[in-house]
Each structure stands twice: as C-alpha cells, then as structure tokens.
Tab-separated table of N, CA and C in Angstrom:
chain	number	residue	atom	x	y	z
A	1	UNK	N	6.310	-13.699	12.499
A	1	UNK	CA	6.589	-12.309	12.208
A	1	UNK	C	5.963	-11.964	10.859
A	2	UNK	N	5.064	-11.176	10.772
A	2	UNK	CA	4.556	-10.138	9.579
A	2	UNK	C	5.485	-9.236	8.538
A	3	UNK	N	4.809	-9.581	7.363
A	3	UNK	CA	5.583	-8.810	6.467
A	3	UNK	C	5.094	-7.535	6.589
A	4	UNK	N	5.923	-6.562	6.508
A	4	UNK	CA	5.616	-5.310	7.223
A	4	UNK	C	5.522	-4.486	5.512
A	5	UNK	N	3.810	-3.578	5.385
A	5	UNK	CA	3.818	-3.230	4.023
A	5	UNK	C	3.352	-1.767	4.157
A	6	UNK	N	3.938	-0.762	3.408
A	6	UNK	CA	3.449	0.825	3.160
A	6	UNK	C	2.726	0.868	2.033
A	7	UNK	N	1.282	1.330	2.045
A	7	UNK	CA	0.264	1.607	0.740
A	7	UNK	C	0.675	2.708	0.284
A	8	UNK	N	0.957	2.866	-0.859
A	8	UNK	CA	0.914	4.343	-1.385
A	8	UNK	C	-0.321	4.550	-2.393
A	9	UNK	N	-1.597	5.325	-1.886
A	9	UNK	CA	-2.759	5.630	-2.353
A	9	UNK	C	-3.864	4.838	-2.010
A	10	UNK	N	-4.821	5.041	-2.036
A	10	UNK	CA	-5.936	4.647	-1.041
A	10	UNK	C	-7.151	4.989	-2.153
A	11	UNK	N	-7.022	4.898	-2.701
A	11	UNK	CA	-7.993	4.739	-4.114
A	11	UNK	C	-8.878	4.025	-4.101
A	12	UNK	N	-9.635	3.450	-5.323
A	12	UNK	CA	-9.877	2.352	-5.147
A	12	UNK	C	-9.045	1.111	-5.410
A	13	UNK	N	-8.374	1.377	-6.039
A	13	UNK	CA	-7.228	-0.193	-5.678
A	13	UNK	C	-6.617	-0.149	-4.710
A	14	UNK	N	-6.041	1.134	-3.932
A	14	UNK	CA	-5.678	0.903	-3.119
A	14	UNK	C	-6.396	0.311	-1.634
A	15	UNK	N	-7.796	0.738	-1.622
A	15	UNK	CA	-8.389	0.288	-0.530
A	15	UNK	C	-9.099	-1.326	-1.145
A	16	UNK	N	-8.780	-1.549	-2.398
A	16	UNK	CA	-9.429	-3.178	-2.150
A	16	UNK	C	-7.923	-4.088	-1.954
A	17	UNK	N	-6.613	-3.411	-2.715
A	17	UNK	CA	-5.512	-4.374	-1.656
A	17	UNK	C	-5.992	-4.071	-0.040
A	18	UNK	N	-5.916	-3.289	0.487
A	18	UNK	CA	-5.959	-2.958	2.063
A	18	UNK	C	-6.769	-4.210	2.355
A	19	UNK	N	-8.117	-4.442	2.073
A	19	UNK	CA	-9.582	-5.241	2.403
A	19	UNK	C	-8.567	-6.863	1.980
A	20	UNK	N	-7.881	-6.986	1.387
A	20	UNK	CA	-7.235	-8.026	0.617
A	20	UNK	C	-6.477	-8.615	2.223
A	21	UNK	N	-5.300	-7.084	2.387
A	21	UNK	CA	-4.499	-7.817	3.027
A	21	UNK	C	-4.870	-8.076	4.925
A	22	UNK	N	-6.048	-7.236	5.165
A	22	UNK	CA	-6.393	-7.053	6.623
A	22	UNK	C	-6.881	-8.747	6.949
A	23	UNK	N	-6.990	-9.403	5.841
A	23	UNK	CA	-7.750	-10.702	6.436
A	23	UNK	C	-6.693	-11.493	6.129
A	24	UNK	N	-5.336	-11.145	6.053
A	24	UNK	CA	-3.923	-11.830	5.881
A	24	UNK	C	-3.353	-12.045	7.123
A	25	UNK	N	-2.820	-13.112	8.161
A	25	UNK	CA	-2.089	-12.992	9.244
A	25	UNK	C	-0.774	-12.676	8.545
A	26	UNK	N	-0.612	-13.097	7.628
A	26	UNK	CA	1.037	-13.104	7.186
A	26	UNK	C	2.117	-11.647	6.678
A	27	UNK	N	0.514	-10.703	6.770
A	27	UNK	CA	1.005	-9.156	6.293
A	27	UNK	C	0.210	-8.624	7.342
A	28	UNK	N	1.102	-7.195	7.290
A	28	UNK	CA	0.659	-5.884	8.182
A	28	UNK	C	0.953	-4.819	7.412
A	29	UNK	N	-0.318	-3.876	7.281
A	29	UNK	CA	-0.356	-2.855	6.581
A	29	UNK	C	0.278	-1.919	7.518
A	30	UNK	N	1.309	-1.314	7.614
A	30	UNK	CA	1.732	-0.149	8.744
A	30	UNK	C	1.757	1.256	8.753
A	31	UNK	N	1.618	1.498	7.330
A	31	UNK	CA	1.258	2.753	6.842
A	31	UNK	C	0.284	3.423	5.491
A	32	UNK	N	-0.299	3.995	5.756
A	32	UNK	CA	-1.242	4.181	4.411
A	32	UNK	C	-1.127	6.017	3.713
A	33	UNK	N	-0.219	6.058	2.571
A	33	UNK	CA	0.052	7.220	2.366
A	33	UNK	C	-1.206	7.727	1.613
A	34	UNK	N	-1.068	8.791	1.616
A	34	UNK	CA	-2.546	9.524	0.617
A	34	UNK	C	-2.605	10.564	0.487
A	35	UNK	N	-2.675	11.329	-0.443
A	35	UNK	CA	-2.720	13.011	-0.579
A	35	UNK	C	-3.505	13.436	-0.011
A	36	UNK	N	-4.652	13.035	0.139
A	36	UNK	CA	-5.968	13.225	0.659
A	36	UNK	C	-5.678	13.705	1.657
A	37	UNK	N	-5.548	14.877	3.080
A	37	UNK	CA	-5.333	15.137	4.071
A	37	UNK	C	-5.858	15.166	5.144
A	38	UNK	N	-7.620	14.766	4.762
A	38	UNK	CA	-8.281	14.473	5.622
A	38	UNK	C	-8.069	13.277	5.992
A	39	UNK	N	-8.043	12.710	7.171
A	39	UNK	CA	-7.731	11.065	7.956
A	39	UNK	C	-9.543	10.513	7.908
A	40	UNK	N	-10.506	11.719	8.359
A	40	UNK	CA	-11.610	11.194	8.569
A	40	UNK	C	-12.181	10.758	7.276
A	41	UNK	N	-11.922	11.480	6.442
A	41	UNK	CA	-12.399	11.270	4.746
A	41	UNK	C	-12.001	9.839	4.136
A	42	UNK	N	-10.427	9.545	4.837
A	42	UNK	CA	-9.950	8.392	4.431
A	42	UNK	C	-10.486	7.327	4.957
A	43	UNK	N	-10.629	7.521	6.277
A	43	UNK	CA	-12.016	6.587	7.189
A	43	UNK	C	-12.643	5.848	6.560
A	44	UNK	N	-13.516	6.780	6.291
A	44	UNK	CA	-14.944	6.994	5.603
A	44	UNK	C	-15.209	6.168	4.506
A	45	UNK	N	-13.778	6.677	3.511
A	45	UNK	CA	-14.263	5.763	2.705
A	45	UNK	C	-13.714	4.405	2.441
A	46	UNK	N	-12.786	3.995	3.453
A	46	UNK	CA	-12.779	2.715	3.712
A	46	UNK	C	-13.801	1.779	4.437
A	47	UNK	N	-14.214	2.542	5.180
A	47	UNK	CA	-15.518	1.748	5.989
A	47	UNK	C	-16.724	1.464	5.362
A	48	UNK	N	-17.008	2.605	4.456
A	48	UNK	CA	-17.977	2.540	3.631
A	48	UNK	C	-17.589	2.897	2.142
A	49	UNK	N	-17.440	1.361	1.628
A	49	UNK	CA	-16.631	1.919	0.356
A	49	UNK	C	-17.675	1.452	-0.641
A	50	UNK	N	-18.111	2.561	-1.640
A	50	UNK	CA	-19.355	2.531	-2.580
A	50	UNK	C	-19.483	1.410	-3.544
A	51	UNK	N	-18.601	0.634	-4.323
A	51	UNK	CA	-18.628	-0.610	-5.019
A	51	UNK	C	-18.341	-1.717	-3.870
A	52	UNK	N	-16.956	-1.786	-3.091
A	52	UNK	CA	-17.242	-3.403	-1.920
A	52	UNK	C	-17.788	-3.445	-0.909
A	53	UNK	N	-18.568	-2.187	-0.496
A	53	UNK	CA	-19.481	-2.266	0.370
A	53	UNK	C	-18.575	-2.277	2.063
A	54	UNK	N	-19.444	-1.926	3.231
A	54	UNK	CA	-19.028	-1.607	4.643
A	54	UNK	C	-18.203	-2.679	4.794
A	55	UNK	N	-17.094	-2.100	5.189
A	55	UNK	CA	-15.810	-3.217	6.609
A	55	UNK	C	-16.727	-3.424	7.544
A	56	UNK	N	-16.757	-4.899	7.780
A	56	UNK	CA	-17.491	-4.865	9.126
A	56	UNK	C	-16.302	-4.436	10.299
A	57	UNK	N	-15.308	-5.002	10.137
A	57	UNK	CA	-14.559	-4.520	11.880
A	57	UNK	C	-13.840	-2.706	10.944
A	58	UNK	N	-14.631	-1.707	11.419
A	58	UNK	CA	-14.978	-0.679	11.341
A	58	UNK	C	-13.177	0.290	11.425
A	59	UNK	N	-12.655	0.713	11.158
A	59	UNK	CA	-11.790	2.064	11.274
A	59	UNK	C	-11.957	2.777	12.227
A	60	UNK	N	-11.413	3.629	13.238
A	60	UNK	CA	-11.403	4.543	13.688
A	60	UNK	C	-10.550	5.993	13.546
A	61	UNK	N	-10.422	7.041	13.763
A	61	UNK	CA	-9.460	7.904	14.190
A	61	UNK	C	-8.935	7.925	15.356
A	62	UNK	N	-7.511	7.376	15.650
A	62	UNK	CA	-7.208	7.537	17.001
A	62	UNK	C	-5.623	8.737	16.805
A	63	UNK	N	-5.058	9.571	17.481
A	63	UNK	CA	-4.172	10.192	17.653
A	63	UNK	C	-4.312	10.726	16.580
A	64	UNK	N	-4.821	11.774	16.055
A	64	UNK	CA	-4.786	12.494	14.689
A	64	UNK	C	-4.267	12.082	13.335
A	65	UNK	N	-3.027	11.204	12.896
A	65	UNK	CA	-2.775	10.627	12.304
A	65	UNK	C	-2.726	8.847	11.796
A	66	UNK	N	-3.487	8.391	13.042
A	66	UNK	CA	-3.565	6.976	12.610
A	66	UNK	C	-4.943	6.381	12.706
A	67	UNK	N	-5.241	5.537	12.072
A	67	UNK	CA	-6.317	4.957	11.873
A	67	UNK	C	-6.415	3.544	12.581
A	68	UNK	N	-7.228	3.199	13.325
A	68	UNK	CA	-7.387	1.618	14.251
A	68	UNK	C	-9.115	0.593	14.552
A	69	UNK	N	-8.551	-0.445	13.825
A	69	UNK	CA	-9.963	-1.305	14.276
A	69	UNK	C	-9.446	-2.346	15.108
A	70	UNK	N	-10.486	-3.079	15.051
A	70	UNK	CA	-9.934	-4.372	16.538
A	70	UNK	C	-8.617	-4.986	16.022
A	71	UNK	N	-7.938	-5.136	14.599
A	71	UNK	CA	-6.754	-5.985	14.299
A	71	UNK	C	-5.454	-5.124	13.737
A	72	UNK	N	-5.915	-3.911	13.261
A	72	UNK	CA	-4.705	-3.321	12.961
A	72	UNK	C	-5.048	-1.923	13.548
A	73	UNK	N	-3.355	-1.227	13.261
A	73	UNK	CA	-3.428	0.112	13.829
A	73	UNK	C	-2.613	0.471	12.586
A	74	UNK	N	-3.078	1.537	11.704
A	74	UNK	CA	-1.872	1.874	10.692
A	74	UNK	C	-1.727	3.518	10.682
A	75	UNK	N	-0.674	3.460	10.034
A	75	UNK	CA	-0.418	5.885	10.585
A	75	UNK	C	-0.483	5.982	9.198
A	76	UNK	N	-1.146	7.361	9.014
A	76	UNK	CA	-1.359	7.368	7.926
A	76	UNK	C	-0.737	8.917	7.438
A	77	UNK	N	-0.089	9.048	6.648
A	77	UNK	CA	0.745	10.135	5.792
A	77	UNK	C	0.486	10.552	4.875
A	78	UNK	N	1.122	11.612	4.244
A	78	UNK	CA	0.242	12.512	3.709
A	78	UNK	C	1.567	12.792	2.296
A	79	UNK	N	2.581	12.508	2.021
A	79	UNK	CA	3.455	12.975	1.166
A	79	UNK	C	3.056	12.731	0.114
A	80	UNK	N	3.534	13.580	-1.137
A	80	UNK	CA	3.108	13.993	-2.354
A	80	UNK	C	3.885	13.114	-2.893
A	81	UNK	N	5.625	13.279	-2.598
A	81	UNK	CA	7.091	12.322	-3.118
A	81	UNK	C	6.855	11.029	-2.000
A	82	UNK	N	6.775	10.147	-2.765
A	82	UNK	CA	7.373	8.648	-2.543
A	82	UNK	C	8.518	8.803	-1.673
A	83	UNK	N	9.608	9.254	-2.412
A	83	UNK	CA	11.233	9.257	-1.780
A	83	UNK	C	11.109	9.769	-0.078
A	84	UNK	N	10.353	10.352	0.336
A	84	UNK	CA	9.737	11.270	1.926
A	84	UNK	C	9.309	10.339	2.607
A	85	UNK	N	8.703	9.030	2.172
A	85	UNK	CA	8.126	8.005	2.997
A	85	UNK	C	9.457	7.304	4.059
A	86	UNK	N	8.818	7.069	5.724
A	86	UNK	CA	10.372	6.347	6.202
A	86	UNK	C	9.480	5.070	5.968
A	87	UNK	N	10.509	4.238	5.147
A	87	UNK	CA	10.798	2.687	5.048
A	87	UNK	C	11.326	1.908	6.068
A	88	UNK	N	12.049	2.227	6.846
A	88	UNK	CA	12.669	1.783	7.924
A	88	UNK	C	11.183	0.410	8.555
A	89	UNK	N	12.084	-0.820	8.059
A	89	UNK	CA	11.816	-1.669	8.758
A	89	UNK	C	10.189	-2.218	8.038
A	90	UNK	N	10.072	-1.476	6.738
A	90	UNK	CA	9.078	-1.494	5.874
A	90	UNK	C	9.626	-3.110	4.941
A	91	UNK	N	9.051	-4.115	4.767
A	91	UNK	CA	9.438	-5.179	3.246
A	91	UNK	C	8.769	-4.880	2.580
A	92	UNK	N	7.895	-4.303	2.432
A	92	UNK	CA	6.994	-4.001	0.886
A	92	UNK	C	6.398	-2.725	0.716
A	93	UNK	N	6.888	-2.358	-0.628
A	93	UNK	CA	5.895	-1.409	-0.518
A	93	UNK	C	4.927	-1.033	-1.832
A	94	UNK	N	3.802	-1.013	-2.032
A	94	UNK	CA	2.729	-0.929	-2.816
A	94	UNK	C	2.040	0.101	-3.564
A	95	UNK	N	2.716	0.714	-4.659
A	95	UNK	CA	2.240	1.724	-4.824
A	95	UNK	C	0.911	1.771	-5.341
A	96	UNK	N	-0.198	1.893	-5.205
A	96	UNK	CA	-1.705	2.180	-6.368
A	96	UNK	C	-1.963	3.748	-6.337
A	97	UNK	N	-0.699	4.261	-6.662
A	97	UNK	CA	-1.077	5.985	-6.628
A	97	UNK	C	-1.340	5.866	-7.969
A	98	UNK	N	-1.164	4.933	-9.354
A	98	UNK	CA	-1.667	5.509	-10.222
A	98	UNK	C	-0.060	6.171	-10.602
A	99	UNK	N	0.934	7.171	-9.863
A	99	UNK	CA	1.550	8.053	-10.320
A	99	UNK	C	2.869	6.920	-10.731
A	100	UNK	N	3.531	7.586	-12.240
A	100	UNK	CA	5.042	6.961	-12.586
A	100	UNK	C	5.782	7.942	-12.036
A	101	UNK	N	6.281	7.154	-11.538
A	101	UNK	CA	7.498	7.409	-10.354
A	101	UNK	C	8.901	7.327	-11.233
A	102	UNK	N	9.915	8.162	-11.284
A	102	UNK	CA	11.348	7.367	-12.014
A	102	UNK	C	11.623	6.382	-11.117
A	103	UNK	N	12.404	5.456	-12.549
A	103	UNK	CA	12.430	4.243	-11.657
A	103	UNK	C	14.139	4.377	-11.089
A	104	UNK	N	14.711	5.287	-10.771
A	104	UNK	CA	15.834	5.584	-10.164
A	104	UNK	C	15.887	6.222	-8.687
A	105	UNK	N	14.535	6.613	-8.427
A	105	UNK	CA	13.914	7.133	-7.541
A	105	UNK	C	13.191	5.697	-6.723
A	106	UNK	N	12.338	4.643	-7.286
A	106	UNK	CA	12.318	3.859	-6.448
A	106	UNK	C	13.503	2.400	-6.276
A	107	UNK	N	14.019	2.374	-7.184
A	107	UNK	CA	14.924	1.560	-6.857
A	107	UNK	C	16.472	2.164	-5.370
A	108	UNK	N	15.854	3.382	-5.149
A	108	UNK	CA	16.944	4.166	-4.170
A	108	UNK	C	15.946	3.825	-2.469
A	109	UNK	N	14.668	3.463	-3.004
A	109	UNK	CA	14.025	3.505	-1.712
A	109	UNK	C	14.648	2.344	-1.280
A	110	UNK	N	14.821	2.340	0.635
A	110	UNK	CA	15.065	1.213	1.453
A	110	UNK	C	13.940	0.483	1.338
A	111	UNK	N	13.825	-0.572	0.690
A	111	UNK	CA	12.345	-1.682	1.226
A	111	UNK	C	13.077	-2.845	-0.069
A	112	UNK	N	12.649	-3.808	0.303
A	112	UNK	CA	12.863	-5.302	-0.255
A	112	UNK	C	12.468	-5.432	-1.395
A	113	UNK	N	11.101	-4.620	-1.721
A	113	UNK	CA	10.193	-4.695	-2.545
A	113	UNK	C	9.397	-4.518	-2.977
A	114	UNK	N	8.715	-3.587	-4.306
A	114	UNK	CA	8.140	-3.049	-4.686
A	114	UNK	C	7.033	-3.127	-5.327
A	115	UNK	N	5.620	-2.731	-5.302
A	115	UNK	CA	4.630	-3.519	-6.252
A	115	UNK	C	3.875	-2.765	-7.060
A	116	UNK	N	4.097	-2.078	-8.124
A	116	UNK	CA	3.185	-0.985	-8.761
A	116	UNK	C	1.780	-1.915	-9.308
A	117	UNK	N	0.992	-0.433	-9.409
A	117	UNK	CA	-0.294	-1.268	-9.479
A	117	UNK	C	-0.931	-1.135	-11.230
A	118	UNK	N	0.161	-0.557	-11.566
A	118	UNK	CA	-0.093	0.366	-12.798
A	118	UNK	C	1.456	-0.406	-13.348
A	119	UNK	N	1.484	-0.512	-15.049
A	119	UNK	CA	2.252	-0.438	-15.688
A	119	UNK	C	3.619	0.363	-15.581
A	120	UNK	N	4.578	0.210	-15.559
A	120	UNK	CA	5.868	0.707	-15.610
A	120	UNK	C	6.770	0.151	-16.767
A	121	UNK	N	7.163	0.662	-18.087
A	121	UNK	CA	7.498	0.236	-19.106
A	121	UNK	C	8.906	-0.103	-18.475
A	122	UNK	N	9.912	0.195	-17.583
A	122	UNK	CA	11.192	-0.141	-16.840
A	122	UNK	C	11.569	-0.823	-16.025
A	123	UNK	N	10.330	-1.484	-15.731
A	123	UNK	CA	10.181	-2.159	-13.857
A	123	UNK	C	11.070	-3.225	-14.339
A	124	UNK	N	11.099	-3.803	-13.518
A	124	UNK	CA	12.391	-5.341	-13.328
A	124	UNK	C	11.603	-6.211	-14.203
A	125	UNK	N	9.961	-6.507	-13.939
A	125	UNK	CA	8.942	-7.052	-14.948
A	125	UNK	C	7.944	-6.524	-14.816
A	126	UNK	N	6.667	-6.713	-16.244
A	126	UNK	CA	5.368	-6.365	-15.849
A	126	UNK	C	4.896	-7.394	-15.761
A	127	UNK	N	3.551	-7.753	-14.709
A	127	UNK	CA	3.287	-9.241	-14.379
A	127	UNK	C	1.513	-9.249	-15.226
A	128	UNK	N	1.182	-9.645	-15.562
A	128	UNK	CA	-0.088	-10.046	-15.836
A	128	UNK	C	-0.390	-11.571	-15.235
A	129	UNK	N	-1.214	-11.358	-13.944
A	129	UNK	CA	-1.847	-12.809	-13.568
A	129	UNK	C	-2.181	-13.600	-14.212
A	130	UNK	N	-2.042	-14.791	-14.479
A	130	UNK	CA	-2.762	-15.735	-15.507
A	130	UNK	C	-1.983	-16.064	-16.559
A	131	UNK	N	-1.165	-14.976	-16.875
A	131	UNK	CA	-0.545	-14.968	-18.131
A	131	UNK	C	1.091	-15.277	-17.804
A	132	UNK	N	1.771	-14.252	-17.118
A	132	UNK	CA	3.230	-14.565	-17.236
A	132	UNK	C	3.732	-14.181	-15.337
A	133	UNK	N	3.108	-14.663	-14.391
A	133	UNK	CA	3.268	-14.682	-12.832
A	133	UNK	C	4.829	-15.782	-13.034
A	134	UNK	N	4.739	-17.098	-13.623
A	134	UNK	CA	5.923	-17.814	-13.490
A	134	UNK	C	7.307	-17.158	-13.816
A	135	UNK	N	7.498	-16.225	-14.211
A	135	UNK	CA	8.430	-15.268	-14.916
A	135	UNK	C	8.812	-14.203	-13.450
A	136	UNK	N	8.699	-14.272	-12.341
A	136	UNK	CA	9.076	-13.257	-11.513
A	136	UNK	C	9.939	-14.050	-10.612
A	137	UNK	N	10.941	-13.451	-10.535
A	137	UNK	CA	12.543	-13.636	-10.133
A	137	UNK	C	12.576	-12.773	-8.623
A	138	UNK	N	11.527	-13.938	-7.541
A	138	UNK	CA	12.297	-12.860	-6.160
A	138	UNK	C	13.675	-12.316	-5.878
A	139	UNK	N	14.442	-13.164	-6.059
A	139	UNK	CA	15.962	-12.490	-5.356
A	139	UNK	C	16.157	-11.591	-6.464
A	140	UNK	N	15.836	-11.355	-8.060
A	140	UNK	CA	16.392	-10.243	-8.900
A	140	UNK	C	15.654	-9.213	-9.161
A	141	UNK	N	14.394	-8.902	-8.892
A	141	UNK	CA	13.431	-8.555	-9.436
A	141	UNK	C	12.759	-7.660	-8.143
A	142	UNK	N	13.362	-6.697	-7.862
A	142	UNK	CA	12.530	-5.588	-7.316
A	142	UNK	C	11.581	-4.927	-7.358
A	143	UNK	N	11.199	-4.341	-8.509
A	143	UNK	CA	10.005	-3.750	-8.708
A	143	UNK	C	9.705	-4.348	-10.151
C-alpha cells in the first residue's frame, strides 16, 4: 500500500518533488493543487519542464480535471486556501506554494503529515539535509 501524498504548488519545486516521487513505488501523488487554472498549462509544463528537461512517460488531460500517464492518474485542484483541500485518506501533504500558511491552520488539516518546502519559523522543526535530518521526531513532529 502507497503513501498517499497532496502537492500544494507545481512550481518549480513543486514539479521536481513530483519527477522525485513518480519513480517511487512507495508514494502516490493523488492530487496536485495549483492556482494556475489551466490543467493544460500545468501539463505542459511538467512534460516539458525548461531546466529538467521532457518526462519521458508523458501527462495527459483526461476528464477536465485530472492529469494521467502510463503510472499515475492525479486530479488536480485549483484552491487558493490550503484549509479547502479534501485530505481524506491523504498521509502527506507537501506544500512548495512558497505561501506561509498559519501554523494553526495547518496543524487543523486531517493528514499525518506535513512538509513545507520553504522555512516556517513555528513548524515542529526546520530540517536542513546534511546538517540536522537526525533531529526529526516522526511520532511528534508534524510539520
């Protein structure tokens, strides 16, 4: 069973986690939020993304809101507020919007767990790879 994960932003960090986790059996991206309202735009520039270069197993538009290549199918949303996203049945969720969120606002979201991609002077910790990763407390440490 897959850890089931919601992107929030499709940026460029957000689309090089995506490229990260599509070659993961152990995760499933299930939703990809984005202000952006075009789906085809979001396509686009995942398939052809200007610094990591073309996905080979390609994106599609299927049903107006979701996006599908040969291994995943993910729906993709459009909310401005975080708090609007359904979590239901979501374990992770990833923000690279870039945006500070109160952190009373995501600690209220349903999901296991939280991963900003950006600094949060409040979060449970800030992690710097390399430096202080041994310092993160799964069972206490939410976001």
């Amino acid at each position: 069973m897959s850890i089931k994960i919601v992107l929030n932003g499709a940026g460029r960090i957000g689309k090089s986690i995506l490229k990260q986790l599509l070659d993961e059996e152990n995760f499933e991206v299930v939703v990809i939020n984005e202000i952006n309202p075009s789906v085809e735009n979001i396509v686009y520039s995942i398939n052809y993304d200007s610094t990591y270069g073309k996905l080979n197993d390609k994106f599609e538009v299927i049903e107006n809101s979701f996006i599908q290549n040969q291994k995943s199918k993910i729906k993709i949303t459009n909310y401005k507020d975080i708090s609007e996203l359904n979590l239901d049945g979501v374990d992770i969720l990833i923000d690279a919007s870039g945006q500070k969120t109160d952190l009373n606002i995501l600690r209220n979201l349903k999901v296991d767990k939280i991963i900003l991609t950006h600094p949060q002077k409040d979060a449970d910790i800030n992690i710097d790879l390399g430096v202080n990763e041994e310092k993160i407390d799964l069972k206490n440490h939410k976001i």
